[in-house]
């Protein structure tokens, strides 16, 4: 079962999904390790990884959607805009 909560902006977020828990744990490790990687670094890594795969059209579309959301959020942060 997936638990859903709402962020301060009113968006739905999953809080109890095992993959989300993995993301959270890895984020904590990045903080502990003093990583300075930011959203732009993740976008570049995603693009490089996707470029080396033979993805189905559906998988490519989904990963491009994720990349687009990350890109948009990174652009908003650079421009000092709110979501």
mmCIF file with all atom_site columns, C-alpha atoms in Angstrom:
data_model
loop_
_atom_site.group_PDB
_atom_site.id
_atom_site.type_symbol
_atom_site.label_atom_id
_atom_site.label_alt_id
_atom_site.label_comp_id
_atom_site.label_asym_id
_atom_site.label_entity_id
_atom_site.label_seq_id
_atom_site.pdbx_PDB_ins_code
_atom_site.Cartn_x
_atom_site.Cartn_y
_atom_site.Cartn_z
_atom_site.occupancy
_atom_site.B_iso_or_equiv
_atom_site.pdbx_formal_charge
_atom_site.auth_seq_id
_atom_site.auth_comp_id
_atom_site.auth_asym_id
_atom_site.auth_atom_id
_atom_site.pdbx_PDB_model_num
ATOM 1  C CA . UNK A 1 1  ? 0.000  0.000  0.000   1.00 0.00 ? 1  UNK A CA 1
ATOM 2  C CA . UNK A 1 2  ? 1.261  3.491  -0.858  1.00 0.00 ? 2  UNK A CA 1
ATOM 3  C CA . UNK A 1 3  ? 0.865  6.254  1.703   1.00 0.00 ? 3  UNK A CA 1
ATOM 4  C CA . UNK A 1 4  ? 0.199  9.674  0.261   1.00 0.00 ? 4  UNK A CA 1
ATOM 5  C CA . UNK A 1 5  ? 0.755  13.019 1.948   1.00 0.00 ? 5  UNK A CA 1
ATOM 6  C CA . UNK A 1 6  ? 0.606  16.588 0.735   1.00 0.00 ? 6  UNK A CA 1
ATOM 7  C CA . UNK A 1 7  ? 3.541  18.965 0.563   1.00 0.00 ? 7  UNK A CA 1
ATOM 8  C CA . UNK A 1 8  ? 3.349  22.580 1.737   1.00 0.00 ? 8  UNK A CA 1
ATOM 9  C CA . UNK A 1 9  ? 2.501  23.560 -1.846  1.00 0.00 ? 9  UNK A CA 1
ATOM 10 C CA . UNK A 1 10 ? -0.456 21.152 -1.868  1.00 0.00 ? 10 UNK A CA 1
ATOM 11 C CA . UNK A 1 11 ? 1.111  18.557 -4.153  1.00 0.00 ? 11 UNK A CA 1
ATOM 12 C CA . UNK A 1 12 ? 0.623  14.840 -3.514  1.00 0.00 ? 12 UNK A CA 1
ATOM 13 C CA . UNK A 1 13 ? 3.698  12.944 -2.397  1.00 0.00 ? 13 UNK A CA 1
ATOM 14 C CA . UNK A 1 14 ? 4.232  9.267  -1.611  1.00 0.00 ? 14 UNK A CA 1
ATOM 15 C CA . UNK A 1 15 ? 5.761  8.801  1.802   1.00 0.00 ? 15 UNK A CA 1
ATOM 16 C CA . UNK A 1 16 ? 5.846  5.086  2.458   1.00 0.00 ? 16 UNK A CA 1
ATOM 17 C CA . UNK A 1 17 ? 6.917  3.585  -0.869  1.00 0.00 ? 17 UNK A CA 1
ATOM 18 C CA . UNK A 1 18 ? 10.108 1.464  -0.676  1.00 0.00 ? 18 UNK A CA 1
ATOM 19 C CA . UNK A 1 19 ? 11.737 3.258  -3.605  1.00 0.00 ? 19 UNK A CA 1
ATOM 20 C CA . UNK A 1 20 ? 10.961 6.661  -2.060  1.00 0.00 ? 20 UNK A CA 1
ATOM 21 C CA . UNK A 1 21 ? 12.541 5.356  1.159   1.00 0.00 ? 21 UNK A CA 1
ATOM 22 C CA . UNK A 1 22 ? 15.651 4.413  -0.876  1.00 0.00 ? 22 UNK A CA 1
ATOM 23 C CA . UNK A 1 23 ? 15.759 7.927  -2.362  1.00 0.00 ? 23 UNK A CA 1
ATOM 24 C CA . UNK A 1 24 ? 15.528 9.369  1.145   1.00 0.00 ? 24 UNK A CA 1
ATOM 25 C CA . UNK A 1 25 ? 18.318 7.122  2.459   1.00 0.00 ? 25 UNK A CA 1
ATOM 26 C CA . UNK A 1 26 ? 20.595 7.961  -0.473  1.00 0.00 ? 26 UNK A CA 1
ATOM 27 C CA . UNK A 1 27 ? 19.884 11.682 -0.018  1.00 0.00 ? 27 UNK A CA 1
ATOM 28 C CA . UNK A 1 28 ? 20.940 11.384 3.616   1.00 0.00 ? 28 UNK A CA 1
ATOM 29 C CA . UNK A 1 29 ? 24.160 9.646  2.523   1.00 0.00 ? 29 UNK A CA 1
ATOM 30 C CA . UNK A 1 30 ? 24.849 12.473 0.071   1.00 0.00 ? 30 UNK A CA 1
ATOM 31 C CA . UNK A 1 31 ? 24.414 14.983 2.901   1.00 0.00 ? 31 UNK A CA 1
ATOM 32 C CA . UNK A 1 32 ? 26.635 12.976 5.255   1.00 0.00 ? 32 UNK A CA 1
ATOM 33 C CA . UNK A 1 33 ? 29.276 12.719 2.543   1.00 0.00 ? 33 UNK A CA 1
ATOM 34 C CA . UNK A 1 34 ? 29.169 16.450 1.896   1.00 0.00 ? 34 UNK A CA 1
ATOM 35 C CA . UNK A 1 35 ? 28.044 16.048 -1.714  1.00 0.00 ? 35 UNK A CA 1
ATOM 36 C CA . UNK A 1 36 ? 27.517 19.309 -3.552  1.00 0.00 ? 36 UNK A CA 1
ATOM 37 C CA . UNK A 1 37 ? 25.692 17.663 -6.460  1.00 0.00 ? 37 UNK A CA 1
ATOM 38 C CA . UNK A 1 38 ? 22.579 19.542 -7.441  1.00 0.00 ? 38 UNK A CA 1
ATOM 39 C CA . UNK A 1 39 ? 19.570 19.040 -9.686  1.00 0.00 ? 39 UNK A CA 1
ATOM 40 C CA . UNK A 1 40 ? 21.580 19.935 -12.814 1.00 0.00 ? 40 UNK A CA 1
ATOM 41 C CA . UNK A 1 41 ? 24.069 17.168 -12.037 1.00 0.00 ? 41 UNK A CA 1
ATOM 42 C CA . UNK A 1 42 ? 21.205 14.670 -11.786 1.00 0.00 ? 42 UNK A CA 1
ATOM 43 C CA . UNK A 1 43 ? 19.804 15.843 -15.128 1.00 0.00 ? 43 UNK A CA 1
ATOM 44 C CA . UNK A 1 44 ? 23.167 15.326 -16.834 1.00 0.00 ? 44 UNK A CA 1
ATOM 45 C CA . UNK A 1 45 ? 23.538 11.882 -15.261 1.00 0.00 ? 45 UNK A CA 1
ATOM 46 C CA . UNK A 1 46 ? 20.017 10.906 -16.349 1.00 0.00 ? 46 UNK A CA 1
ATOM 47 C CA . UNK A 1 47 ? 20.635 12.086 -19.933 1.00 0.00 ? 47 UNK A CA 1
ATOM 48 C CA . UNK A 1 48 ? 23.954 10.245 -20.138 1.00 0.00 ? 48 UNK A CA 1
ATOM 49 C CA . UNK A 1 49 ? 22.439 7.055  -18.748 1.00 0.00 ? 49 UNK A CA 1
ATOM 50 C CA . UNK A 1 50 ? 19.450 7.218  -21.116 1.00 0.00 ? 50 UNK A CA 1
ATOM 51 C CA . UNK A 1 51 ? 21.740 7.802  -24.092 1.00 0.00 ? 51 UNK A CA 1
ATOM 52 C CA . UNK A 1 52 ? 23.454 4.473  -23.498 1.00 0.00 ? 52 UNK A CA 1
ATOM 53 C CA . UNK A 1 53 ? 20.267 2.395  -23.299 1.00 0.00 ? 53 UNK A CA 1
ATOM 54 C CA . UNK A 1 54 ? 17.979 0.849  -25.872 1.00 0.00 ? 54 UNK A CA 1
ATOM 55 C CA . UNK A 1 55 ? 14.724 2.052  -24.307 1.00 0.00 ? 55 UNK A CA 1
ATOM 56 C CA . UNK A 1 56 ? 11.191 1.273  -25.392 1.00 0.00 ? 56 UNK A CA 1
ATOM 57 C CA . UNK A 1 57 ? 9.227  4.268  -26.600 1.00 0.00 ? 57 UNK A CA 1
ATOM 58 C CA . UNK A 1 58 ? 7.128  4.233  -23.401 1.00 0.00 ? 58 UNK A CA 1
ATOM 59 C CA . UNK A 1 59 ? 10.166 4.034  -21.129 1.00 0.00 ? 59 UNK A CA 1
ATOM 60 C CA . UNK A 1 60 ? 11.882 6.854  -23.013 1.00 0.00 ? 60 UNK A CA 1
ATOM 61 C CA . UNK A 1 61 ? 8.751  9.003  -22.786 1.00 0.00 ? 61 UNK A CA 1
ATOM 62 C CA . UNK A 1 62 ? 8.468  8.409  -19.033 1.00 0.00 ? 62 UNK A CA 1
ATOM 63 C CA . UNK A 1 63 ? 12.140 9.150  -18.384 1.00 0.00 ? 63 UNK A CA 1
ATOM 64 C CA . UNK A 1 64 ? 11.939 12.262 -20.583 1.00 0.00 ? 64 UNK A CA 1
ATOM 65 C CA . UNK A 1 65 ? 8.968  13.423 -18.515 1.00 0.00 ? 65 UNK A CA 1
ATOM 66 C CA . UNK A 1 66 ? 10.991 12.951 -15.324 1.00 0.00 ? 66 UNK A CA 1
ATOM 67 C CA . UNK A 1 67 ? 13.923 14.807 -16.901 1.00 0.00 ? 67 UNK A CA 1
ATOM 68 C CA . UNK A 1 68 ? 11.611 17.616 -17.990 1.00 0.00 ? 68 UNK A CA 1
ATOM 69 C CA . UNK A 1 69 ? 10.265 18.049 -14.446 1.00 0.00 ? 69 UNK A CA 1
ATOM 70 C CA . UNK A 1 70 ? 13.814 18.117 -13.054 1.00 0.00 ? 70 UNK A CA 1
ATOM 71 C CA . UNK A 1 71 ? 14.924 20.563 -15.754 1.00 0.00 ? 71 UNK A CA 1
ATOM 72 C CA . UNK A 1 72 ? 11.967 22.873 -15.126 1.00 0.00 ? 72 UNK A CA 1
ATOM 73 C CA . UNK A 1 73 ? 12.592 22.875 -11.371 1.00 0.00 ? 73 UNK A CA 1
ATOM 74 C CA . UNK A 1 74 ? 16.296 23.562 -11.883 1.00 0.00 ? 74 UNK A CA 1
ATOM 75 C CA . UNK A 1 75 ? 15.484 26.441 -14.238 1.00 0.00 ? 75 UNK A CA 1
ATOM 76 C CA . UNK A 1 76 ? 13.017 27.893 -11.735 1.00 0.00 ? 76 UNK A CA 1
ATOM 77 C CA . UNK A 1 77 ? 15.649 27.749 -8.997  1.00 0.00 ? 77 UNK A CA 1
ATOM 78 C CA . UNK A 1 78 ? 18.251 29.445 -11.209 1.00 0.00 ? 78 UNK A CA 1
ATOM 79 C CA . UNK A 1 79 ? 15.795 32.192 -12.098 1.00 0.00 ? 79 UNK A CA 1
ATOM 80 C CA . UNK A 1 80 ? 14.598 32.586 -8.497  1.00 0.00 ? 80 UNK A CA 1
ATOM 81 C CA . UNK A 1 81 ? 11.031 31.655 -9.450  1.00 0.00 ? 81 UNK A CA 1
ATOM 82 C CA . UNK A 1 82 ? 8.523  29.789 -7.305  1.00 0.00 ? 82 UNK A CA 1
ATOM 83 C CA . UNK A 1 83 ? 6.673  26.714 -8.614  1.00 0.00 ? 83 UNK A CA 1
#
